[in-house]
Amino acid sequence: MPRQENHSGTFVENIMHFARTLRRAGLPVGPGRVIEAVRAVETAGIRRRDDFYWTLHSVFVNRRDQWDVFDQAFHVFWRNPELLKKMMDMMLPTSFLDSVKSDDEEELSRRVSEALAPPRSKNNEDNEQEQEEVEINATLTASDKELLQTKDFESMSTEEMETAKKAISALRLPIMKIKTRRRRADLHKGSVDMRRTLRASLRSGGATIPLRFKSPVTRHPPLVILCDISGSMTQYSRMFLHFMHALTNDRDRVHTFVFGTRLTNITRYMRYKDVDAALDTVSEKVEDWSGGTRIGATIKEFNKDWSRRVLGQGAVTMLISDGLDRDAGEGLGVEMERLHKSCRQLIWLNPLLRYQGFEPRSRGVKAILPHVDLFRTVHNLDSLIELADILSKPQPHLNESRSFAA
């Protein structure tokens, strides 16, 4: 009996250490979760490894974007021999990535590796910090902020991701205002407002006719965002959701959608002021997180059910996807052409474009590319800042006949 108590105590201690690992990796795990996990394991038992995995998963994971971190941490902490295969399956498809080296595998599990590393003593940290500061001052290298701006979202550590999220929350997207059909009174410029001019002339008995003017009203066009949350976009979709939340709370008429194998409208949830509450709700409502991708089918659904509702008044559409379609681009060209004709400007943001060896070989990429007005990479903070700078300037390549809102 004492031996059994010893094993039980050791096992509870291991669960506590595993919870600490998850907390260091970025999951919101507190003491209450640890107690719930111990009780759940005592109830479910540990006869099968799968049962143990899903028991802890049900307690520690409450958002879809936390699945991959938990999976890596579990199989490293509890020593799964097939960890390498699981990590390879989670990597980006290599159809376009001929120039990418195999060290991407190491970057994939960086957050978990940092979480599992033993804590360093304060003296060692102070010595390393002093040495780091001396090197920076001696060589005059870039600041930490500049380095973070150029760092790929996929290779960021947990601490760097939190800093990047704070920076994204402060980003603004100053899309240029466009003219609408509405007009308002103007004192000095614009066309003559005959109605107001005649009313003003009646006040003087027709002796004088003071001219009154009116000018077009300008306002920001609606912004529609379609974000890919499939398995190949997992490392980026977390950051893009923070970006979408910042845009939704910064301006009016922003409509946000996510898609994998189906289309989900998350505009209502992105309007929550608390970004954590917004992402928690999105994780509960979205059922196809980190799965396959059916871009053609989801764009068709958008064109059929949502296009006329949200693409009026010169809307700008932003498609965030790597273009890797499970249906091999079937029907995608037709739907993209229809989407392009329905909006004022169609912008495609593709994280794979950051690779020098990127070529449009996939059928999905070939179907999308002819129908976009702007094709940009989006993989770090610098790319988001450049995007904001480009959209704040006139776009001369756009058809001027489509620049006026209805």
mmCIF file of C-alpha atoms in Angstrom:
data_model
loop_
_atom_site.group_PDB
_atom_site.id
_atom_site.type_symbol
_atom_site.label_atom_id
_atom_site.label_comp_id
_atom_site.label_asym_id
_atom_site.label_seq_id
_atom_site.Cartn_x
_atom_site.Cartn_y
_atom_site.Cartn_z
ATOM 1 C CA MET A 1 0.000 0.000 0.000
ATOM 2 C CA PRO A 2 2.729 2.576 0.765
ATOM 3 C CA ARG A 3 4.324 1.729 -2.561
ATOM 4 C CA GLN A 4 1.067 2.507 -4.380
ATOM 5 C CA GLU A 5 0.793 5.863 -2.599
ATOM 6 C CA ASN A 6 4.341 6.676 -3.657
ATOM 7 C CA HIS A 7 3.523 5.950 -7.310
ATOM 8 C CA SER A 8 0.331 8.004 -7.065
ATOM 9 C CA GLY A 9 2.178 10.957 -5.573
ATOM 10 C CA THR A 10 4.858 10.789 -8.263
ATOM 11 C CA PHE A 11 2.250 10.686 -10.999
ATOM 12 C CA VAL A 12 0.421 13.726 -9.602
ATOM 13 C CA GLU A 13 3.729 15.554 -9.418
ATOM 14 C CA ASN A 14 4.394 14.706 -13.073
ATOM 15 C CA ILE A 15 1.019 16.121 -14.082
ATOM 16 C CA MET A 16 1.870 19.290 -12.183
ATOM 17 C CA HIS A 17 5.203 19.597 -14.022
ATOM 18 C CA PHE A 18 3.441 18.963 -17.333
ATOM 19 C CA ALA A 19 0.992 21.773 -16.543
ATOM 20 C CA ARG A 20 3.915 24.103 -15.866
ATOM 21 C CA THR A 21 5.375 23.160 -19.248
ATOM 22 C CA LEU A 22 2.113 24.057 -20.968
ATOM 23 C CA ARG A 23 2.004 27.377 -19.116
ATOM 24 C CA ARG A 24 5.534 28.224 -20.265
ATOM 25 C CA ALA A 25 4.534 27.297 -23.817
ATOM 26 C CA GLY A 26 1.757 29.889 -23.761
ATOM 27 C CA LEU A 27 -1.357 28.006 -22.615
ATOM 28 C CA PRO A 28 -3.435 29.625 -19.825
ATOM 29 C CA VAL A 29 -2.997 26.876 -17.221
ATOM 30 C CA GLY A 30 -3.557 27.757 -13.571
ATOM 31 C CA PRO A 31 -3.712 25.784 -10.306
ATOM 32 C CA GLY A 32 -7.415 25.081 -10.813
ATOM 33 C CA ARG A 33 -6.716 23.346 -14.104
ATOM 34 C CA VAL A 34 -4.078 21.150 -12.458
ATOM 35 C CA ILE A 35 -6.530 19.998 -9.780
ATOM 36 C CA GLU A 36 -9.172 19.307 -12.451
ATOM 37 C CA ALA A 37 -6.627 17.319 -14.476
ATOM 38 C CA VAL A 38 -5.679 15.130 -11.501
ATOM 39 C CA ARG A 39 -9.346 14.427 -10.714
ATOM 40 C CA ALA A 40 -10.093 13.676 -14.368
ATOM 41 C CA VAL A 41 -7.195 11.201 -14.609
ATOM 42 C CA GLU A 42 -8.291 9.501 -11.375
ATOM 43 C CA THR A 43 -11.786 9.111 -12.837
ATOM 44 C CA ALA A 44 -10.809 8.025 -16.366
ATOM 45 C CA GLY A 45 -7.794 5.911 -15.392
ATOM 46 C CA ILE A 46 -4.531 5.425 -17.286
ATOM 47 C CA ARG A 47 -4.935 1.986 -18.822
ATOM 48 C CA ARG A 48 -4.614 3.329 -22.371
ATOM 49 C CA ARG A 49 -2.317 6.082 -23.568
ATOM 50 C CA ASP A 50 -5.021 7.521 -25.849
ATOM 51 C CA ASP A 51 -7.445 7.848 -22.949
ATOM 52 C CA PHE A 52 -4.796 9.607 -20.887
ATOM 53 C CA TYR A 53 -4.007 11.964 -23.799
ATOM 54 C CA TRP A 54 -7.625 13.010 -24.366
ATOM 55 C CA THR A 55 -8.323 13.290 -20.644
ATOM 56 C CA LEU A 56 -5.584 15.897 -20.242
ATOM 57 C CA HIS A 57 -6.547 17.470 -23.563
ATOM 58 C CA SER A 58 -10.119 18.038 -22.380
ATOM 59 C CA VAL A 59 -8.865 19.890 -19.313
ATOM 60 C CA PHE A 60 -5.923 21.939 -20.595
ATOM 61 C CA VAL A 61 -7.085 22.848 -24.133
ATOM 62 C CA ASN A 62 -10.002 25.213 -24.688
ATOM 63 C CA ARG A 63 -9.103 26.733 -28.065
ATOM 64 C CA ARG A 64 -8.378 25.161 -31.429
ATOM 65 C CA ASP A 65 -5.126 27.076 -31.868
ATOM 66 C CA GLN A 66 -3.776 25.398 -28.697
ATOM 67 C CA TRP A 67 -4.048 21.867 -30.061
ATOM 68 C CA ASP A 68 -0.659 21.717 -31.768
ATOM 69 C CA VAL A 69 1.223 23.105 -28.771
ATOM 70 C CA PHE A 70 -0.450 20.607 -26.431
ATOM 71 C CA ASP A 71 0.214 17.724 -28.828
ATOM 72 C CA GLN A 72 3.919 18.513 -29.096
ATOM 73 C CA ALA A 73 4.323 19.084 -25.358
ATOM 74 C CA PHE A 74 2.475 15.858 -24.477
ATOM 75 C CA HIS A 75 4.495 13.602 -26.751
ATOM 76 C CA VAL A 76 7.802 15.152 -25.719
ATOM 77 C CA PHE A 77 7.046 15.173 -21.990
ATOM 78 C CA TRP A 78 5.574 11.661 -21.902
ATOM 79 C CA ARG A 79 8.118 10.270 -24.414
ATOM 80 C CA ASN A 80 6.275 9.196 -27.560
ATOM 81 C CA PRO A 81 8.623 7.369 -29.986
ATOM 82 C CA GLU A 82 6.636 8.621 -33.007
ATOM 83 C CA LEU A 83 7.171 12.305 -32.193
ATOM 84 C CA LEU A 84 9.370 12.893 -35.262
ATOM 85 C CA LYS A 85 6.699 11.571 -37.615
ATOM 86 C CA LYS A 86 4.002 13.735 -36.016
ATOM 87 C CA MET A 87 6.182 16.827 -36.285
ATOM 88 C CA MET A 88 6.943 16.121 -39.949
ATOM 89 C CA ASP A 89 3.213 15.809 -40.687
ATOM 90 C CA MET A 90 2.626 19.258 -39.214
ATOM 91 C CA MET A 91 5.165 20.974 -41.464
ATOM 92 C CA LEU A 92 4.125 23.107 -44.414
ATOM 93 C CA PRO A 93 3.645 21.272 -47.735
ATOM 94 C CA THR A 94 6.885 21.203 -49.704
ATOM 95 C CA SER A 95 5.445 21.493 -53.218
ATOM 96 C CA PHE A 96 6.791 25.027 -53.536
ATOM 97 C CA LEU A 97 9.495 24.911 -50.885
ATOM 98 C CA ASP A 98 12.440 23.388 -52.736
ATOM 99 C CA SER A 99 14.789 25.947 -51.231
ATOM 100 C CA VAL A 100 13.649 25.384 -47.633
ATOM 101 C CA LYS A 101 16.108 23.384 -45.516
ATOM 102 C CA SER A 102 15.302 20.583 -43.100
ATOM 103 C CA ASP A 103 16.033 22.778 -40.066
ATOM 104 C CA ASP A 104 12.390 23.990 -40.244
ATOM 105 C CA GLU A 105 11.603 20.908 -38.149
ATOM 106 C CA GLU A 106 13.593 22.379 -35.276
ATOM 107 C CA GLU A 107 11.767 25.719 -35.535
ATOM 108 C CA LEU A 108 8.391 23.955 -35.417
ATOM 109 C CA SER A 109 8.869 22.732 -31.840
ATOM 110 C CA ARG A 110 10.751 25.764 -30.530
ATOM 111 C CA ARG A 111 8.015 26.880 -28.133
ATOM 112 C CA VAL A 112 7.801 23.431 -26.567
ATOM 113 C CA SER A 113 11.593 23.127 -26.355
ATOM 114 C CA GLU A 114 11.824 26.434 -24.508
ATOM 115 C CA ALA A 115 9.029 25.389 -22.164
ATOM 116 C CA LEU A 116 10.748 22.074 -21.348
ATOM 117 C CA ALA A 117 14.147 23.693 -20.760
ATOM 118 C CA PRO A 118 15.113 23.912 -17.069
ATOM 119 C CA PRO A 119 14.909 27.376 -15.536
ATOM 120 C CA ARG A 120 18.218 29.200 -15.428
ATOM 121 C CA SER A 121 19.594 30.744 -12.298
ATOM 122 C CA LYS A 122 19.391 34.461 -11.805
ATOM 123 C CA ASN A 123 23.170 34.861 -11.865
ATOM 124 C CA ASN A 124 23.421 33.144 -15.249
ATOM 125 C CA GLU A 125 20.645 35.304 -16.645
ATOM 126 C CA ASP A 126 22.338 38.469 -15.395
ATOM 127 C CA ASN A 127 25.673 37.422 -16.885
ATOM 128 C CA GLU A 128 24.095 36.560 -20.241
ATOM 129 C CA GLN A 129 22.166 39.819 -20.272
ATOM 130 C CA GLU A 130 25.322 41.822 -19.543
ATOM 131 C CA GLN A 131 27.214 39.981 -22.268
ATOM 132 C CA GLU A 132 24.357 40.553 -24.700
ATOM 133 C CA GLU A 133 24.250 44.264 -23.955
ATOM 134 C CA VAL A 134 28.033 44.585 -24.423
ATOM 135 C CA GLU A 135 27.835 42.861 -27.816
ATOM 136 C CA ILE A 136 24.984 45.086 -28.975
ATOM 137 C CA ASN A 137 26.730 48.247 -27.860
ATOM 138 C CA ALA A 138 30.051 47.164 -29.396
ATOM 139 C CA THR A 139 28.772 46.060 -32.787
ATOM 140 C CA LEU A 140 25.920 48.589 -33.126
ATOM 141 C CA THR A 141 23.474 45.924 -34.346
ATOM 142 C CA ALA A 142 19.739 46.410 -34.719
ATOM 143 C CA SER A 143 17.534 46.703 -31.669
ATOM 144 C CA ASP A 144 15.333 43.890 -30.412
ATOM 145 C CA LYS A 145 12.312 45.648 -31.839
ATOM 146 C CA GLU A 146 13.783 45.764 -35.334
ATOM 147 C CA LEU A 147 14.795 42.109 -35.134
ATOM 148 C CA LEU A 148 11.302 41.142 -34.024
ATOM 149 C CA GLN A 149 9.727 43.008 -36.949
ATOM 150 C CA THR A 150 11.685 40.957 -39.477
ATOM 151 C CA LYS A 151 11.273 37.611 -37.729
ATOM 152 C CA ASP A 152 8.924 35.039 -39.234
ATOM 153 C CA PHE A 153 5.784 34.327 -37.182
ATOM 154 C CA GLU A 154 6.479 30.612 -37.552
ATOM 155 C CA SER A 155 9.888 30.791 -35.866
ATOM 156 C CA MET A 156 8.917 33.042 -32.940
ATOM 157 C CA SER A 157 9.192 31.883 -29.366
ATOM 158 C CA THR A 158 6.325 32.196 -26.906
ATOM 159 C CA GLU A 159 7.612 35.467 -25.474
ATOM 160 C CA GLU A 160 8.211 36.892 -28.954
ATOM 161 C CA MET A 161 4.706 35.919 -30.054
ATOM 162 C CA GLU A 162 3.189 37.762 -27.095
ATOM 163 C CA THR A 163 5.224 40.864 -27.963
ATOM 164 C CA ALA A 164 4.202 40.587 -31.609
ATOM 165 C CA LYS A 165 0.532 40.296 -30.645
ATOM 166 C CA LYS A 166 0.787 43.532 -28.664
ATOM 167 C CA ALA A 167 2.390 45.221 -31.671
ATOM 168 C CA ILE A 168 -0.340 43.902 -33.974
ATOM 169 C CA SER A 169 -3.053 45.258 -31.666
ATOM 170 C CA ALA A 170 -1.647 48.742 -32.297
ATOM 171 C CA LEU A 171 -1.518 48.385 -36.096
ATOM 172 C CA ARG A 172 -3.872 50.434 -38.269
ATOM 173 C CA LEU A 173 -4.850 49.868 -41.886
ATOM 174 C CA PRO A 174 -5.407 53.347 -43.411
ATOM 175 C CA ILE A 175 -7.198 52.386 -46.625
ATOM 176 C CA MET A 176 -7.765 55.537 -48.660
ATOM 177 C CA LYS A 177 -11.202 57.080 -48.531
ATOM 178 C CA ILE A 178 -13.352 56.931 -51.675
ATOM 179 C CA LYS A 179 -16.084 59.160 -53.018
ATOM 180 C CA THR A 180 -19.693 58.142 -52.462
ATOM 181 C CA ARG A 181 -22.872 59.285 -54.205
ATOM 182 C CA ARG A 182 -23.903 61.264 -51.163
ATOM 183 C CA ARG A 183 -23.156 65.001 -51.103
ATOM 184 C CA ARG A 184 -22.993 67.503 -48.280
ATOM 185 C CA ALA A 185 -23.050 71.287 -48.020
ATOM 186 C CA ASP A 186 -19.754 73.007 -48.721
ATOM 187 C CA LEU A 187 -18.948 76.705 -48.346
ATOM 188 C CA HIS A 188 -16.352 77.180 -51.063
ATOM 189 C CA LYS A 189 -16.023 74.233 -53.459
ATOM 190 C CA GLY A 190 -17.980 71.608 -55.309
ATOM 191 C CA SER A 191 -20.950 71.837 -57.627
ATOM 192 C CA VAL A 192 -23.771 74.369 -57.221
ATOM 193 C CA ASP A 193 -26.576 73.210 -54.956
ATOM 194 C CA MET A 194 -29.603 74.586 -56.805
ATOM 195 C CA ARG A 195 -32.095 73.876 -54.045
ATOM 196 C CA ARG A 196 -30.131 75.674 -51.348
ATOM 197 C CA THR A 197 -29.224 78.473 -53.766
ATOM 198 C CA LEU A 198 -32.900 79.192 -54.611
ATOM 199 C CA ARG A 199 -33.840 79.151 -50.931
ATOM 200 C CA ALA A 200 -31.089 81.659 -50.171
ATOM 201 C CA SER A 201 -32.272 83.947 -53.004
ATOM 202 C CA LEU A 202 -35.815 84.025 -51.569
ATOM 203 C CA ARG A 203 -34.514 85.496 -48.342
ATOM 204 C CA SER A 204 -33.336 88.621 -50.213
ATOM 205 C CA GLY A 205 -36.459 88.872 -52.386
ATOM 206 C CA GLY A 206 -34.539 87.804 -55.494
ATOM 207 C CA ALA A 207 -32.329 90.885 -55.537
ATOM 208 C CA THR A 208 -29.202 88.758 -55.106
ATOM 209 C CA ILE A 209 -28.542 85.107 -55.721
ATOM 210 C CA PRO A 210 -25.875 83.815 -53.299
ATOM 211 C CA LEU A 211 -24.451 80.575 -54.576
ATOM 212 C CA ARG A 212 -24.486 77.492 -52.370
ATOM 213 C CA PHE A 213 -22.241 74.493 -53.062
ATOM 214 C CA LYS A 214 -22.167 70.789 -52.302
ATOM 215 C CA SER A 215 -19.298 68.302 -52.507
ATOM 216 C CA PRO A 216 -19.106 64.492 -52.484
ATOM 217 C CA VAL A 217 -18.827 62.695 -49.149
ATOM 218 C CA THR A 218 -15.733 60.507 -48.763
ATOM 219 C CA ARG A 219 -15.493 57.565 -46.389
ATOM 220 C CA HIS A 220 -13.503 54.403 -45.890
ATOM 221 C CA PRO A 221 -14.785 51.485 -47.990
ATOM 222 C CA PRO A 222 -15.985 48.287 -46.305
ATOM 223 C CA LEU A 223 -13.234 45.769 -45.602
ATOM 224 C CA VAL A 224 -13.920 42.046 -46.056
ATOM 225 C CA ILE A 225 -11.338 39.528 -44.801
ATOM 226 C CA LEU A 226 -11.314 35.852 -45.792
ATOM 227 C CA CYS A 227 -8.731 33.967 -43.704
ATOM 228 C CA ASP A 228 -7.551 30.396 -44.287
ATOM 229 C CA ILE A 229 -7.343 28.355 -41.042
ATOM 230 C CA SER A 230 -6.384 25.000 -42.570
ATOM 231 C CA GLY A 231 -3.537 22.820 -41.310
ATOM 232 C CA SER A 232 -0.928 24.391 -43.585
ATOM 233 C CA MET A 233 -1.781 27.845 -42.193
ATOM 234 C CA THR A 234 -1.851 26.892 -38.503
ATOM 235 C CA GLN A 235 1.319 28.767 -37.507
ATOM 236 C CA TYR A 236 0.061 31.994 -39.092
ATOM 237 C CA SER A 237 -3.695 31.896 -38.476
ATOM 238 C CA ARG A 238 -3.212 32.703 -34.752
ATOM 239 C CA MET A 239 -1.438 35.955 -35.579
ATOM 240 C CA PHE A 240 -3.872 36.821 -38.372
ATOM 241 C CA LEU A 241 -6.816 36.477 -35.995
ATOM 242 C CA HIS A 242 -5.195 39.076 -33.736
ATOM 243 C CA PHE A 243 -4.704 41.267 -36.812
ATOM 244 C CA MET A 244 -8.365 40.851 -37.796
ATOM 245 C CA HIS A 245 -9.480 41.690 -34.255
ATOM 246 C CA ALA A 246 -7.408 44.889 -34.279
ATOM 247 C CA LEU A 247 -8.905 45.967 -37.617
ATOM 248 C CA THR A 248 -12.469 45.181 -36.543
ATOM 249 C CA ASN A 249 -12.163 47.299 -33.399
ATOM 250 C CA ASP A 250 -10.356 50.144 -35.178
ATOM 251 C CA ARG A 251 -12.886 50.936 -37.915
ATOM 252 C CA ASP A 252 -16.480 50.337 -38.904
ATOM 253 C CA ARG A 253 -17.798 48.062 -41.663
ATOM 254 C CA VAL A 254 -15.254 45.270 -41.279
ATOM 255 C CA HIS A 255 -16.539 41.769 -42.090
ATOM 256 C CA THR A 256 -14.381 38.772 -41.170
ATOM 257 C CA PHE A 257 -14.689 35.161 -42.338
ATOM 258 C CA VAL A 258 -12.558 32.066 -41.779
ATOM 259 C CA PHE A 259 -12.553 28.957 -43.925
ATOM 260 C CA GLY A 260 -11.049 25.499 -44.143
ATOM 261 C CA THR A 261 -13.496 22.989 -45.536
ATOM 262 C CA ARG A 262 -16.417 25.350 -44.839
ATOM 263 C CA LEU A 263 -17.061 29.069 -44.456
ATOM 264 C CA THR A 264 -17.734 30.660 -41.041
ATOM 265 C CA ASN A 265 -18.710 34.270 -40.405
ATOM 266 C CA ILE A 266 -16.927 35.464 -37.242
ATOM 267 C CA THR A 267 -17.627 39.205 -37.578
ATOM 268 C CA ARG A 268 -19.827 39.309 -34.467
ATOM 269 C CA TYR A 269 -17.193 37.666 -32.277
ATOM 270 C CA MET A 270 -14.320 39.814 -33.579
ATOM 271 C CA ARG A 271 -16.161 42.892 -32.279
ATOM 272 C CA TYR A 272 -15.560 41.849 -28.675
ATOM 273 C CA LYS A 273 -13.192 44.308 -27.025
ATOM 274 C CA ASP A 274 -11.290 41.561 -25.208
ATOM 275 C CA VAL A 275 -9.178 39.709 -27.775
ATOM 276 C CA ASP A 276 -8.944 36.556 -25.604
ATOM 277 C CA ALA A 277 -12.727 36.386 -25.241
ATOM 278 C CA ALA A 278 -13.091 36.898 -28.988
ATOM 279 C CA LEU A 279 -10.656 34.107 -29.892
ATOM 280 C CA ASP A 280 -12.164 31.732 -27.321
ATOM 281 C CA THR A 281 -15.599 32.218 -28.867
ATOM 282 C CA VAL A 282 -14.230 31.788 -32.390
ATOM 283 C CA SER A 283 -12.544 28.531 -31.369
ATOM 284 C CA GLU A 284 -15.860 27.208 -30.066
ATOM 285 C CA LYS A 285 -17.824 28.192 -33.172
ATOM 286 C CA VAL A 286 -15.348 27.097 -35.863
ATOM 287 C CA GLU A 287 -15.469 23.345 -36.472
ATOM 288 C CA ASP A 288 -12.899 22.876 -39.262
ATOM 289 C CA TRP A 289 -9.816 24.317 -37.562
ATOM 290 C CA SER A 290 -6.428 22.963 -38.781
ATOM 291 C CA GLY A 291 -8.077 20.587 -41.230
ATOM 292 C CA GLY A 292 -8.155 20.463 -45.014
ATOM 293 C CA THR A 293 -8.776 23.320 -47.431
ATOM 294 C CA ARG A 294 -11.549 23.661 -50.018
ATOM 295 C CA ILE A 295 -10.968 27.169 -51.308
ATOM 296 C CA GLY A 296 -13.185 26.838 -54.378
ATOM 297 C CA ALA A 297 -16.173 25.552 -52.427
ATOM 298 C CA THR A 298 -15.870 28.167 -49.675
ATOM 299 C CA ILE A 299 -15.470 31.073 -52.123
ATOM 300 C CA LYS A 300 -18.535 29.778 -53.962
ATOM 301 C CA GLU A 301 -20.470 29.755 -50.685
ATOM 302 C CA PHE A 302 -19.319 33.306 -49.971
ATOM 303 C CA ASN A 303 -20.346 34.527 -53.428
ATOM 304 C CA LYS A 304 -23.744 32.908 -53.070
ATOM 305 C CA ASP A 305 -24.683 33.819 -49.489
ATOM 306 C CA TRP A 306 -22.624 36.875 -48.513
ATOM 307 C CA SER A 307 -21.381 38.723 -51.578
ATOM 308 C CA ARG A 308 -24.377 41.038 -52.018
ATOM 309 C CA ARG A 309 -24.575 41.731 -48.281
ATOM 310 C CA VAL A 310 -21.001 42.850 -47.603
ATOM 311 C CA LEU A 311 -19.373 43.741 -50.943
ATOM 312 C CA GLY A 312 -21.321 46.920 -51.668
ATOM 313 C CA GLN A 313 -20.059 50.508 -51.617
ATOM 314 C CA GLY A 314 -16.629 49.816 -53.094
ATOM 315 C CA ALA A 315 -15.558 47.117 -50.649
ATOM 316 C CA VAL A 316 -11.947 45.959 -50.431
ATOM 317 C CA THR A 317 -11.521 42.174 -50.096
ATOM 318 C CA MET A 318 -8.485 40.643 -48.411
ATOM 319 C CA LEU A 319 -7.794 36.927 -48.985
ATOM 320 C CA ILE A 320 -5.279 35.391 -46.546
ATOM 321 C CA SER A 321 -4.297 31.925 -47.756
ATOM 322 C CA ASP A 322 -1.378 29.867 -49.062
ATOM 323 C CA GLY A 323 -3.460 28.788 -52.061
ATOM 324 C CA LEU A 324 -3.056 25.050 -51.391
ATOM 325 C CA ASP A 325 -6.448 23.598 -52.302
ATOM 326 C CA ARG A 326 -7.512 20.039 -51.513
ATOM 327 C CA ASP A 327 -9.801 20.037 -54.561
ATOM 328 C CA ALA A 328 -6.885 20.950 -56.871
ATOM 329 C CA GLY A 329 -8.459 24.261 -57.835
ATOM 330 C CA GLU A 330 -11.696 22.782 -59.161
ATOM 331 C CA GLY A 331 -14.108 25.639 -59.929
ATOM 332 C CA LEU A 332 -11.828 28.088 -58.134
ATOM 333 C CA GLY A 333 -11.042 30.231 -61.185
ATOM 334 C CA VAL A 334 -14.707 30.945 -61.906
ATOM 335 C CA GLU A 335 -15.483 31.839 -58.307
ATOM 336 C CA MET A 336 -12.415 34.062 -57.975
ATOM 337 C CA GLU A 337 -13.398 35.918 -61.141
ATOM 338 C CA ARG A 338 -16.857 36.524 -59.730
ATOM 339 C CA LEU A 339 -15.378 37.677 -56.409
ATOM 340 C CA HIS A 340 -12.977 40.014 -58.201
ATOM 341 C CA LYS A 341 -15.799 41.629 -60.172
ATOM 342 C CA SER A 342 -17.890 42.114 -57.018
ATOM 343 C CA CYS A 343 -15.367 44.186 -55.058
ATOM 344 C CA ARG A 344 -13.347 47.303 -55.716
ATOM 345 C CA GLN A 345 -9.981 45.710 -54.910
ATOM 346 C CA LEU A 346 -8.930 42.125 -54.237
ATOM 347 C CA ILE A 347 -5.757 41.639 -52.188
ATOM 348 C CA TRP A 348 -4.119 38.240 -51.761
ATOM 349 C CA LEU A 349 -1.793 37.772 -48.784
ATOM 350 C CA ASN A 350 0.244 34.569 -49.044
ATOM 351 C CA PRO A 351 2.913 33.607 -46.454
ATOM 352 C CA LEU A 352 4.585 31.244 -48.956
ATOM 353 C CA LEU A 353 5.594 34.214 -51.084
ATOM 354 C CA ARG A 354 8.414 34.914 -48.623
ATOM 355 C CA TYR A 355 10.428 32.043 -50.126
ATOM 356 C CA GLN A 356 12.680 32.985 -53.026
ATOM 357 C CA GLY A 357 11.941 29.701 -54.758
ATOM 358 C CA PHE A 358 8.175 30.233 -54.737
ATOM 359 C CA GLU A 359 6.561 29.464 -58.087
ATOM 360 C CA PRO A 360 2.843 29.249 -58.979
ATOM 361 C CA ARG A 361 2.843 25.505 -59.655
ATOM 362 C CA SER A 362 -0.241 24.526 -57.675
ATOM 363 C CA ARG A 363 -3.543 24.567 -59.547
ATOM 364 C CA GLY A 364 -5.102 26.552 -56.732
ATOM 365 C CA VAL A 365 -2.432 29.259 -56.937
ATOM 366 C CA LYS A 366 -2.714 29.393 -60.732
ATOM 367 C CA ALA A 367 -6.497 29.790 -60.466
ATOM 368 C CA ILE A 368 -6.331 32.633 -57.933
ATOM 369 C CA LEU A 369 -3.413 34.667 -59.257
ATOM 370 C CA PRO A 370 -5.012 36.129 -62.454
ATOM 371 C CA HIS A 371 -7.893 37.662 -60.465
ATOM 372 C CA VAL A 372 -6.060 39.643 -57.758
ATOM 373 C CA ASP A 373 -5.101 43.315 -57.831
ATOM 374 C CA LEU A 374 -2.348 43.031 -55.224
ATOM 375 C CA PHE A 375 -0.248 39.969 -54.342
ATOM 376 C CA ARG A 376 1.850 40.341 -51.177
ATOM 377 C CA THR A 377 3.606 38.184 -48.601
ATOM 378 C CA VAL A 378 2.490 38.327 -44.990
ATOM 379 C CA HIS A 379 4.735 36.429 -42.584
ATOM 380 C CA ASN A 380 6.112 38.999 -40.120
ATOM 381 C CA LEU A 381 5.427 42.421 -38.635
ATOM 382 C CA ASP A 382 7.347 44.198 -41.386
ATOM 383 C CA SER A 383 5.101 42.701 -44.061
ATOM 384 C CA LEU A 384 2.001 43.963 -42.224
ATOM 385 C CA ILE A 385 3.522 47.443 -41.888
ATOM 386 C CA GLU A 386 4.390 47.484 -45.606
ATOM 387 C CA LEU A 387 0.841 46.406 -46.438
ATOM 388 C CA ALA A 388 -0.584 49.309 -44.411
ATOM 389 C CA ASP A 389 1.784 51.713 -46.185
ATOM 390 C CA ILE A 390 0.760 50.469 -49.635
ATOM 391 C CA LEU A 391 -2.969 50.657 -48.937
ATOM 392 C CA SER A 392 -2.642 54.228 -47.646
ATOM 393 C CA LYS A 393 -1.528 55.395 -51.097
ATOM 394 C CA PRO A 394 -3.464 55.641 -54.414
ATOM 395 C CA GLN A 395 -3.434 52.495 -56.498
ATOM 396 C CA PRO A 396 -2.913 53.615 -60.128
ATOM 397 C CA HIS A 397 -3.428 50.157 -61.586
ATOM 398 C CA LEU A 398 -7.043 49.970 -60.407
ATOM 399 C CA ASN A 399 -9.911 50.606 -62.783
ATOM 400 C CA GLU A 400 -11.207 54.080 -61.961
ATOM 401 C CA SER A 401 -14.729 53.066 -62.983
ATOM 402 C CA ARG A 402 -14.802 50.778 -59.934
ATOM 403 C CA SER A 403 -13.453 53.333 -57.484
ATOM 404 C CA PHE A 404 -16.805 54.931 -56.676
ATOM 405 C CA ALA A 405 -19.038 53.418 -54.040
ATOM 406 C CA ALA A 406 -22.669 52.737 -54.742
#
